[in-house]
Every structure is written in structure tokens, then in C-alpha cells.
PDB file of C-alpha atoms in Angstrom:
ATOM      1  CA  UNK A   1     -14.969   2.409 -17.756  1.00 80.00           C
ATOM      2  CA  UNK A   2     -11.400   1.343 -16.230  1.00 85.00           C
ATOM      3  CA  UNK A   3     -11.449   1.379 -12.572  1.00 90.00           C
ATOM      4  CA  UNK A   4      -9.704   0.849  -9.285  1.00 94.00           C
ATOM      5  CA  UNK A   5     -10.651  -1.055  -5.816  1.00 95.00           C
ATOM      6  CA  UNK A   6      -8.434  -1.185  -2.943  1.00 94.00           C
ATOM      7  CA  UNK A   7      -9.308  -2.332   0.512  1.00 88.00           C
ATOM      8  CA  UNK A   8     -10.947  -0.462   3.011  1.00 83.00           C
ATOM      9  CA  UNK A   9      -8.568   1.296   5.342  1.00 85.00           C
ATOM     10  CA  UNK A  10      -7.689   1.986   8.421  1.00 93.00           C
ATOM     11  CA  UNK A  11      -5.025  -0.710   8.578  1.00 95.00           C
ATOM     12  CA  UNK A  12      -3.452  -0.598  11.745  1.00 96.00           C
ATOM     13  CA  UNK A  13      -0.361  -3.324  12.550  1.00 97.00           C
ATOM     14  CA  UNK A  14       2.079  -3.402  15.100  1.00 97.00           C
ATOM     15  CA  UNK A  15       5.860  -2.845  13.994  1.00 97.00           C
ATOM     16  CA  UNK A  16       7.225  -5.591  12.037  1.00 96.00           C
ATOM     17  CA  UNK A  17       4.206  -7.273  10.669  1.00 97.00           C
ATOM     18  CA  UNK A  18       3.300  -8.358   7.423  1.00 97.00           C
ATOM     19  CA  UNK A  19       1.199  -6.109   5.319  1.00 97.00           C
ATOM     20  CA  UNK A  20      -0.666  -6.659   2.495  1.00 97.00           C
ATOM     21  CA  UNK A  21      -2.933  -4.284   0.727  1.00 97.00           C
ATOM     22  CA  UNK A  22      -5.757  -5.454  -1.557  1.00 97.00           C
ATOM     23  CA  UNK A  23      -5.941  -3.572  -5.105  1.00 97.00           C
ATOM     24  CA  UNK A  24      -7.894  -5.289  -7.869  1.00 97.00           C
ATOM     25  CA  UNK A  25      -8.610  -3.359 -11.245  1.00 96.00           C
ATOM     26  CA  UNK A  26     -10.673  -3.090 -13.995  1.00 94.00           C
ATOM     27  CA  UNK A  27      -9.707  -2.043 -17.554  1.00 90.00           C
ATOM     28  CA  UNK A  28     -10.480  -1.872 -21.109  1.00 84.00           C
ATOM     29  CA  UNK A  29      -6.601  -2.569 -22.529  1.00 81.00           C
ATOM     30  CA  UNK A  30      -3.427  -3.197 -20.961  1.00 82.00           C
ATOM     31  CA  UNK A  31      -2.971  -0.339 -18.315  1.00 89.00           C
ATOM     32  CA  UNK A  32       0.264   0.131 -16.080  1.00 89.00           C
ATOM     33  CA  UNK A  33      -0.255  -0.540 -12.484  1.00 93.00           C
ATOM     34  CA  UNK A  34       1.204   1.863  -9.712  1.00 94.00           C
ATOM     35  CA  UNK A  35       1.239   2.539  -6.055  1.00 97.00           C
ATOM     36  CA  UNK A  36       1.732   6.103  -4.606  1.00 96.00           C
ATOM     37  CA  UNK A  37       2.285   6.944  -1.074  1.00 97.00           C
ATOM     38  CA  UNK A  38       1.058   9.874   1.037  1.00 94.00           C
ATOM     39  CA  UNK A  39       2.546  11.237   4.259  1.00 93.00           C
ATOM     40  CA  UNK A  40       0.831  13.298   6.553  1.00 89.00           C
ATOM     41  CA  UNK A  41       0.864  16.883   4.779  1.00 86.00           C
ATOM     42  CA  UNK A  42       1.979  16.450   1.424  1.00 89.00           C
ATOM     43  CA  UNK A  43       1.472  15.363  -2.107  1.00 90.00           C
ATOM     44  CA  UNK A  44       1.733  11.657  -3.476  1.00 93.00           C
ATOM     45  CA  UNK A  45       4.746  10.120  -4.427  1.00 94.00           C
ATOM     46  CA  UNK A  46       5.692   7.233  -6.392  1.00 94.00           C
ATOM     47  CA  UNK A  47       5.937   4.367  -4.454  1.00 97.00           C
ATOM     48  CA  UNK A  48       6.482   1.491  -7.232  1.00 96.00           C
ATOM     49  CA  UNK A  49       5.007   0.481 -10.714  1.00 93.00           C
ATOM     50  CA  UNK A  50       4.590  -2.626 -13.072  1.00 93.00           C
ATOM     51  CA  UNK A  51       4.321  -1.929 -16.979  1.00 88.00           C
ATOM     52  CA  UNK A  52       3.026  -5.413 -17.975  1.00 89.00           C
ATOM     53  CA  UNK A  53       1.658  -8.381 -16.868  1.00 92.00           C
ATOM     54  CA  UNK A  54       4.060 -10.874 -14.265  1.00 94.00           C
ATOM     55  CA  UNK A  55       6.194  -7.279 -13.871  1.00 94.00           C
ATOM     56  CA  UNK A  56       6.794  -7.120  -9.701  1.00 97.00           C
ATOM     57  CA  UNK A  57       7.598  -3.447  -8.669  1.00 96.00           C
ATOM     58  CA  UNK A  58       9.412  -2.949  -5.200  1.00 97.00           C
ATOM     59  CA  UNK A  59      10.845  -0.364  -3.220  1.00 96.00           C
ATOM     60  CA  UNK A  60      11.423   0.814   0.072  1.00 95.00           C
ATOM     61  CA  UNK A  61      10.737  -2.776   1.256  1.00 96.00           C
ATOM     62  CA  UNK A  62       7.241  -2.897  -0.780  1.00 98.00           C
ATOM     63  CA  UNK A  63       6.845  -5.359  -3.783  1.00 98.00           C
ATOM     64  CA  UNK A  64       3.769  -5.821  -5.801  1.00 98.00           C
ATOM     65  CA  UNK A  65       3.146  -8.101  -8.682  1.00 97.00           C
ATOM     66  CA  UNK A  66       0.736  -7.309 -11.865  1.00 96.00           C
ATOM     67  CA  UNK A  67      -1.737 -10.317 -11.686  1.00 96.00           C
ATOM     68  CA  UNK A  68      -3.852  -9.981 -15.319  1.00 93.00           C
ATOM     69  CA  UNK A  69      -5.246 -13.352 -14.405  1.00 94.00           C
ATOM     70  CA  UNK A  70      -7.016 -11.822 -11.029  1.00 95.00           C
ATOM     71  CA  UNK A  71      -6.827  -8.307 -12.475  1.00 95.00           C
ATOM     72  CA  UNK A  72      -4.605  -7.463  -9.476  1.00 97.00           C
ATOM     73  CA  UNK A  73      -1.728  -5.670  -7.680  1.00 97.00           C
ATOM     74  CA  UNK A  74      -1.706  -6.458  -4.046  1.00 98.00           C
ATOM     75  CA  UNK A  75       1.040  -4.486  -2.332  1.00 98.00           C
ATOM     76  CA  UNK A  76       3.359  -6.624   0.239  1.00 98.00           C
ATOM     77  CA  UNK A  77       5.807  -5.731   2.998  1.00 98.00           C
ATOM     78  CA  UNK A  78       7.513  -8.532   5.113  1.00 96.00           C
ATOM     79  CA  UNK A  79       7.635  -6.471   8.231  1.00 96.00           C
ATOM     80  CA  UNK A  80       6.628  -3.031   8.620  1.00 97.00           C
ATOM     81  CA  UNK A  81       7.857   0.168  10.460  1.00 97.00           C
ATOM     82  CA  UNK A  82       6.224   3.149  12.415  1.00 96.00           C
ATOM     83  CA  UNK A  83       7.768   5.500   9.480  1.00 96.00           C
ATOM     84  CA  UNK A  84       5.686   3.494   7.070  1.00 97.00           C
ATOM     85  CA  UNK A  85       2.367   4.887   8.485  1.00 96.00           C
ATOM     86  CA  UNK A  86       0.679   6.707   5.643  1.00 96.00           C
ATOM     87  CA  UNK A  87      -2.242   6.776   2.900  1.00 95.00           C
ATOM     88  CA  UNK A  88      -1.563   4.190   0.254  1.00 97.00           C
ATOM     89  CA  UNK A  89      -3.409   4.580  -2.863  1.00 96.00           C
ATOM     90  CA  UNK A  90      -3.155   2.234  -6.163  1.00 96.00           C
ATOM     91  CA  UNK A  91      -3.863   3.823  -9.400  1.00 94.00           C
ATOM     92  CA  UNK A  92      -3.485   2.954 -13.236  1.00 92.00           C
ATOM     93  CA  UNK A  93      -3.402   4.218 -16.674  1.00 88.00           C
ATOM     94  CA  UNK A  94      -3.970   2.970 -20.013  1.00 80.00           C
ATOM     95  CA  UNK A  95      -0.432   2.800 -22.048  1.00 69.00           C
ATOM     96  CA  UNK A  96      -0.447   5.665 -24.605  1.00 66.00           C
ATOM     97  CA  UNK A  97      -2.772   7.796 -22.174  1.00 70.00           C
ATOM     98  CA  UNK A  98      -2.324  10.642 -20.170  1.00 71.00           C
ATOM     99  CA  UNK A  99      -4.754   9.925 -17.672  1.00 76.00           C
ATOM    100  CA  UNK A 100      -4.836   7.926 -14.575  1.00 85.00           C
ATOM    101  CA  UNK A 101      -7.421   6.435 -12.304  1.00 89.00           C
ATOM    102  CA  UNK A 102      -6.613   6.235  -8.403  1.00 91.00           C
ATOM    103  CA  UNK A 103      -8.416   4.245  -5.813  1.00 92.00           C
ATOM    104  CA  UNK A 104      -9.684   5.787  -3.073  1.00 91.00           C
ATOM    105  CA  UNK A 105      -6.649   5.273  -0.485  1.00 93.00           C
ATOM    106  CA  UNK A 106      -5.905   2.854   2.126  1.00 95.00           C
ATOM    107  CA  UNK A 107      -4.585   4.530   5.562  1.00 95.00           C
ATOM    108  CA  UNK A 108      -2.260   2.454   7.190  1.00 96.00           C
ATOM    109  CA  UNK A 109      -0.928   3.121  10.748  1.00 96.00           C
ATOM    110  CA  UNK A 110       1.595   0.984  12.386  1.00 97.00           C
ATOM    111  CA  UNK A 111       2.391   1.020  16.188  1.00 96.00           C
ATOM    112  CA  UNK A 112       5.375   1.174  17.976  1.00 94.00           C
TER     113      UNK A 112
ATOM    114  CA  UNK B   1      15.588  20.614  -7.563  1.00 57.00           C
ATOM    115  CA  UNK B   2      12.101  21.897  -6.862  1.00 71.00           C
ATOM    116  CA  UNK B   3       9.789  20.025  -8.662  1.00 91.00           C
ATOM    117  CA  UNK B   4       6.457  20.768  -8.298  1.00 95.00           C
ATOM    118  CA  UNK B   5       5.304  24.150  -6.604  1.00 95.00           C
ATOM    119  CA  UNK B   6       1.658  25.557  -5.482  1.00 97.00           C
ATOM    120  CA  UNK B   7       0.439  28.353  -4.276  1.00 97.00           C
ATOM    121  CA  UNK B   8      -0.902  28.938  -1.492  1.00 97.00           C
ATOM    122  CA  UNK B   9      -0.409  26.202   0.522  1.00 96.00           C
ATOM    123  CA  UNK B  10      -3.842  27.221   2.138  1.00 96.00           C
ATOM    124  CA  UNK B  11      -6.838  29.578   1.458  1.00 97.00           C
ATOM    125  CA  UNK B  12     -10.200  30.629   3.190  1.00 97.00           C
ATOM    126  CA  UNK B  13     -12.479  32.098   0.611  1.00 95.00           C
ATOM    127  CA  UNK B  14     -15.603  33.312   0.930  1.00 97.00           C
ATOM    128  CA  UNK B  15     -18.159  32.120  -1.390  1.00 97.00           C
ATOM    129  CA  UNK B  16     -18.853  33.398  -4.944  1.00 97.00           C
ATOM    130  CA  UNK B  17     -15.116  34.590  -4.870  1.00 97.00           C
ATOM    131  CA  UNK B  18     -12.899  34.035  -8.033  1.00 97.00           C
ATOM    132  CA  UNK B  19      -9.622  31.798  -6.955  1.00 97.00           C
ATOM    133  CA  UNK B  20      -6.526  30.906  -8.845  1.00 98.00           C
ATOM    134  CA  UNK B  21      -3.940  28.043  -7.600  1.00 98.00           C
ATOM    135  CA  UNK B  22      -1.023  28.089  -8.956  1.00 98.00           C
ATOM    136  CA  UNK B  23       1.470  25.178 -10.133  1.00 98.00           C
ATOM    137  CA  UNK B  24       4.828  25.305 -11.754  1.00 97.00           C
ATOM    138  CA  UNK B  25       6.433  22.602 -12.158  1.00 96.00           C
ATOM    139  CA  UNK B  26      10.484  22.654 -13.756  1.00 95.00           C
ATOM    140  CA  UNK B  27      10.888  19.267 -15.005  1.00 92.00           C
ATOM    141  CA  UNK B  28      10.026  20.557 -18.569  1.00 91.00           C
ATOM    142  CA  UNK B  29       7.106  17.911 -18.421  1.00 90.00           C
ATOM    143  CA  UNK B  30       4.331  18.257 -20.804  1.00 89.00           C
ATOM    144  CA  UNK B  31       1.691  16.738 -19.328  1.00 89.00           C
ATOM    145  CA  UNK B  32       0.102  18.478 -15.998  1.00 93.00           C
ATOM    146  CA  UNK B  33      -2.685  17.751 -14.236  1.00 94.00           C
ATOM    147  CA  UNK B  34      -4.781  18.689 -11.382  1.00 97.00           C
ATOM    148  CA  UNK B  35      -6.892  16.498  -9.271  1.00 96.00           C
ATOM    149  CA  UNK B  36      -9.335  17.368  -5.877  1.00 96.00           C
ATOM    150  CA  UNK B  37      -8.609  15.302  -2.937  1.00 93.00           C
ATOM    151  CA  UNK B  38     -11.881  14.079  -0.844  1.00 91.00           C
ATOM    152  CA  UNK B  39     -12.146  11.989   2.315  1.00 83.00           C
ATOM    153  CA  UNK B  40     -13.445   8.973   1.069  1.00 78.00           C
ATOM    154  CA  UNK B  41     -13.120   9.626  -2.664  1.00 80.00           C
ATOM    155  CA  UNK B  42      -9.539   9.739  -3.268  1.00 85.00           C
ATOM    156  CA  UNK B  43      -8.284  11.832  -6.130  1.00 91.00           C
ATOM    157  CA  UNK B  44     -10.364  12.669  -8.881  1.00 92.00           C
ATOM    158  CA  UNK B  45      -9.367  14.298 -11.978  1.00 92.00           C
ATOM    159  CA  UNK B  46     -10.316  18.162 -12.244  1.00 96.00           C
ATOM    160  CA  UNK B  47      -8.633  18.996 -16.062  1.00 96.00           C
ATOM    161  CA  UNK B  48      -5.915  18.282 -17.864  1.00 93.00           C
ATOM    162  CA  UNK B  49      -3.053  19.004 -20.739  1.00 93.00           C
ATOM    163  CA  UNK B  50      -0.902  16.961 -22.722  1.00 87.00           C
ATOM    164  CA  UNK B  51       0.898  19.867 -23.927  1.00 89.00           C
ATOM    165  CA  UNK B  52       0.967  23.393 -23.734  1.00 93.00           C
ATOM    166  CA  UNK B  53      -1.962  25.477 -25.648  1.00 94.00           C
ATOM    167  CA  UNK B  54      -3.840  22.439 -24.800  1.00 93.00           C
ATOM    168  CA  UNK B  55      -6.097  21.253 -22.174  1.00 95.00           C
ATOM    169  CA  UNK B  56      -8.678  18.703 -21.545  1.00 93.00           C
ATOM    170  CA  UNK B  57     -11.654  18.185 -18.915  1.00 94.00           C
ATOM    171  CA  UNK B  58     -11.182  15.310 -16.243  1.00 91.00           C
ATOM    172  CA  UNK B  59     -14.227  13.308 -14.633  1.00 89.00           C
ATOM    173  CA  UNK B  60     -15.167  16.964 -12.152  1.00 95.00           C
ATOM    174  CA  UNK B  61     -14.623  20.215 -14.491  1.00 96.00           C
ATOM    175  CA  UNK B  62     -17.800  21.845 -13.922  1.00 97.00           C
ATOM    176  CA  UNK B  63     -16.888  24.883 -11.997  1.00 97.00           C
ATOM    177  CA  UNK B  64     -13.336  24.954 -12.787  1.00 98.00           C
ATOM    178  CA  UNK B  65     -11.240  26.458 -16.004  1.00 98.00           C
ATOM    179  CA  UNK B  66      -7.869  25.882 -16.744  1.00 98.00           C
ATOM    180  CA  UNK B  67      -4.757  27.387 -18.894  1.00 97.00           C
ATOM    181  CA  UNK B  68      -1.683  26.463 -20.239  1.00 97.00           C
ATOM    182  CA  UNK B  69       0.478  28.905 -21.482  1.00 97.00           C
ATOM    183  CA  UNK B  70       3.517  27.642 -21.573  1.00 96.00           C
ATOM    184  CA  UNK B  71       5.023  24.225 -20.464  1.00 95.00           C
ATOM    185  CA  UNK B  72       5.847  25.029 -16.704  1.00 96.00           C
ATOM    186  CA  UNK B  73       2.859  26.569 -15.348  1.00 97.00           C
ATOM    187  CA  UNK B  74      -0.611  24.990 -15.042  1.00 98.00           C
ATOM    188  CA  UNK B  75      -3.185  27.284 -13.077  1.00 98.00           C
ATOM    189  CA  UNK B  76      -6.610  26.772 -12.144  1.00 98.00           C
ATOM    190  CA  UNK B  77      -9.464  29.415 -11.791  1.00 98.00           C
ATOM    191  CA  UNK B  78     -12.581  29.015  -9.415  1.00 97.00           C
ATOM    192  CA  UNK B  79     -15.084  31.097 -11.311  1.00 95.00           C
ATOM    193  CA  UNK B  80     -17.270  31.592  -8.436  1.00 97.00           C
ATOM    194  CA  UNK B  81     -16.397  29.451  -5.133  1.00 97.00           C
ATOM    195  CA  UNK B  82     -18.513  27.197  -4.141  1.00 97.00           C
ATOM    196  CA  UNK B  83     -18.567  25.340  -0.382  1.00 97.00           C
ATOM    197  CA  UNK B  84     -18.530  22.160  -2.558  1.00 96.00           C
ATOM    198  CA  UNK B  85     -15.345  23.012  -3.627  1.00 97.00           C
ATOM    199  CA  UNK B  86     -14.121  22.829  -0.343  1.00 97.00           C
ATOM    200  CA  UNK B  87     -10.965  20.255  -0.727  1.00 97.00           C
ATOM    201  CA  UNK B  88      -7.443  19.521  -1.154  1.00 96.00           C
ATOM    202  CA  UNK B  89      -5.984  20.371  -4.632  1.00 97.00           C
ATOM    203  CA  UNK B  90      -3.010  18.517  -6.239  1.00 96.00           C
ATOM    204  CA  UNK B  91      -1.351  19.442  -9.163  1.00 97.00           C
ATOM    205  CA  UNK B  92       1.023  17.146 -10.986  1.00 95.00           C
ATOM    206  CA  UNK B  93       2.795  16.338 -13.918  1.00 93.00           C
ATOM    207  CA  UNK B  94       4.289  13.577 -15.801  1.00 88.00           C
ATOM    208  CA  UNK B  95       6.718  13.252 -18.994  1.00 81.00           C
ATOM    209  CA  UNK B  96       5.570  12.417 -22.618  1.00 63.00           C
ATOM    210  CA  UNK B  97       3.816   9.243 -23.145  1.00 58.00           C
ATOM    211  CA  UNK B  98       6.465   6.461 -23.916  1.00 54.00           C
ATOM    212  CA  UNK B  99       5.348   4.083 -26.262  1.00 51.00           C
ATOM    213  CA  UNK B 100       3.838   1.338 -24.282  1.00 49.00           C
ATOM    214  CA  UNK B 101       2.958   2.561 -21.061  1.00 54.00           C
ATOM    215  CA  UNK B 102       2.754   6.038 -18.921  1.00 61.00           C
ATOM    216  CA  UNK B 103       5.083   7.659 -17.127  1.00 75.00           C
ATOM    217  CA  UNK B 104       4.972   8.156 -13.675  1.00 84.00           C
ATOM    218  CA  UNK B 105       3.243  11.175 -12.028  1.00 89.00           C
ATOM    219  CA  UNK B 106       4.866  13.848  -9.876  1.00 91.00           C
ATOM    220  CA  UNK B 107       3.027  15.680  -7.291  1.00 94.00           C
ATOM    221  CA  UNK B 108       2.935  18.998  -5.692  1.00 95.00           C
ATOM    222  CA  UNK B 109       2.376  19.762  -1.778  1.00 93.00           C
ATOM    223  CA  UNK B 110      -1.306  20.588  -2.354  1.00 95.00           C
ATOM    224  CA  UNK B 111      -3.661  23.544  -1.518  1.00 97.00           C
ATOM    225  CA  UNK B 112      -5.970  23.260   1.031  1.00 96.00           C
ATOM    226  CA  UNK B 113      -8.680  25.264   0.217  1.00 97.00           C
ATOM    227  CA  UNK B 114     -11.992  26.088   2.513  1.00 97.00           C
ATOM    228  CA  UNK B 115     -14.870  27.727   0.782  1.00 97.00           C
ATOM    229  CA  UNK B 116     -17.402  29.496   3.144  1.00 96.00           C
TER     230      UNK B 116
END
């Protein structure tokens, strides 16, 4: 069945380094690729997507590129801030479905 | 605009008591969905609907049953509570299926719910 891999977390960077996050993926079809952010105490939130392969999503800083080749959809920041410190998770779903499958989260903490 | 509400935001429960959570959610989505957050596991899918008067069972039903009235609310029933079901409860939603890929999923603030 489709699945999801991210890195192990806890991340921890000082502010203003480089981050990358490690997401590879597994699926039957041609899913869409996201990344959802959680702060402390409250629910996920869409942090960027990519529809089809080459697509890059980016926000906030973020960018991540749908790799069919490696299966993968790495998530980037050139230089990161305290306020960024949260639970990262990638997820997909299979176009025409309902249902998505999440990774199991990558904490990141970043030092002042 | 409120999105996505639950209730409560937290509950102690003693075991082999019946629970509801409650989401509404006022984005006249029709798909809504509610997933269990564990350390180490991530989210996993409890049930779901693609529409209202129907629902569908995720990858962890057993234990749970869920209803869907009408297109803005989305509750889930513990039976009988179970410590196991000791966990953080999300409920989302997300807009019809485009043609070609999914829509993106909204979230709620959670329930944190502790099962003695």
C-alpha cells in the first residue's frame, strides 16, 4: 500500500541555518505531495503542496520539489528562524481520493 | 471565519465510558475526517465521509463509530473507552475531489483525550 517516510526528528539548528527535511514516498498512481505544519497546541496546517511531478511548492520561506524519479519531496529552507520550531509532517493522497497518508512527523527546534 | 471547531478541547474519562467529540466545520466541505494523533505514529486515519449520509472506516475504526448528518458536523462516539484510546483527536475536512488531484486538508485544534 502507498506510504510515507520522513526523517527521524528531533532536528535541532541554530537560527539561520539551512534545513532540509527528508520525505521519500511510496505509491500505487500519481498521488499529490504535501507538507503540513504543527505548532505547539494546535491542529495541522497546510504548509505547501505539489500536484504533479517537477511541481515545487513554497511558502513561508519553505520550497519542496516532487521528485517521481527518487519518489521524493524533501522540504528546504535557506535559513531558518526560532518561530519556525514545530512538528513537520509530509503526507500524500492519491488524485481522485479522499484519503491521505501522513508520515510520522519530524520535530524541528531551532535556537536562538 | 471559524473553520474547524471541536469539542472539548480536553477530557478525562474513566474507562468503559461512552464519549462523543464533536467537529463542525463551516466551509460547506464535504469531505471530513478524523484521525488519532500518537507519539511516534503520527496521524492515522480513524473514519471517514465523502459526503453527508456517508461514511467510511480508516486504517483504526475498531472501537470507534461515526455519523454524518448533515454536511457541517462530523462526530465521533467511543462506545466504551478504552486506555488505548488515550490520544490526541483531529478532525478535518477538505473540499470535493478536483479532477486530478486532492484538495488540501483543514484541521481543527484537537481533543486531548485521557482514558483511565
Amino acid at each position: 500500500g502507498d506510504s510515507v517516510t520522513q526523517m527521524e526528528g528531533p532536528v535541532t539548528l541554530s537560527e539561520e541555518a539551512f534545513l532540509t527535511i527528508n520525505c521519500t514516498y511510496t505509491a500505487t498512481g500519481y498521488p499529490s505531495l504535501f507538507w503540513y505544519v504543527q505548532y505547539p497546541g494546535e491542529g495541522l496546517q497546510l504548509l505547501l503542496k505539489a500536484t504533479k511531478a517537477d511541481d515545487k511548492g513554497s511558502n513561508k520561506g519553505f520550497e519542496a520539489t516532487y521528485r517521481k524519479e527518487t519518489t521524493s519531496f524533501h522540504l528546504e529552507k535557506g535559513s531558518v528562524q526560532v518561530s519556525d520550531s514545530a512538528v513537520y509532517f509530509c503526507a500524500l493522497s492519491e488524485s481522485g481520493t479522499y484519503k491521505y497518508i501522513f508520515g510520522t512527523g519530524t520535530r524541528l527546534k531551532v535556537l536562538a | 471565519i471559524a473553520g474547524i471547531t471541536q469539542a472539548p478541547t480536553s477530557q478525562i474519562l474513566a474507562a468503559g465510558r461512552r464519549m462523543t467529540l464533536r467537529c463542525t466545520q463551516d466551509m460547506r466541505h464535504n469531505a471530513m475526517y478524523w484521525y488519532r494523533q500518537d507519539l511516534g505514529l503520527g496521524l492515522r486515519l480513524i473514519h471517514y465521509s465523502n459526503t453527508a449520509g456517508t461514511t467510511g472506516k480508516g486504517e483504526v475504526p475498531d472501537g470507534y463509530s461515526v455519523s454524518r448528518a448533515n454536511t457541517d458536523d462530523f462526530p465521533l462516539t467511543l462506545a466504551s473507552a478504552v486506555p488505548s484510546q488515550t490520544s490526541v483527536y483531529f478532525c478535518a475536512s477538505s473540499d470535493t475531489v478536483s479532477r486530478g488531484y486532492t484538495d488540501t486538508q483543514y484541521f481543527g485544534p484537537g481533543t486531548r483525550l485521557t482514558v483511565l
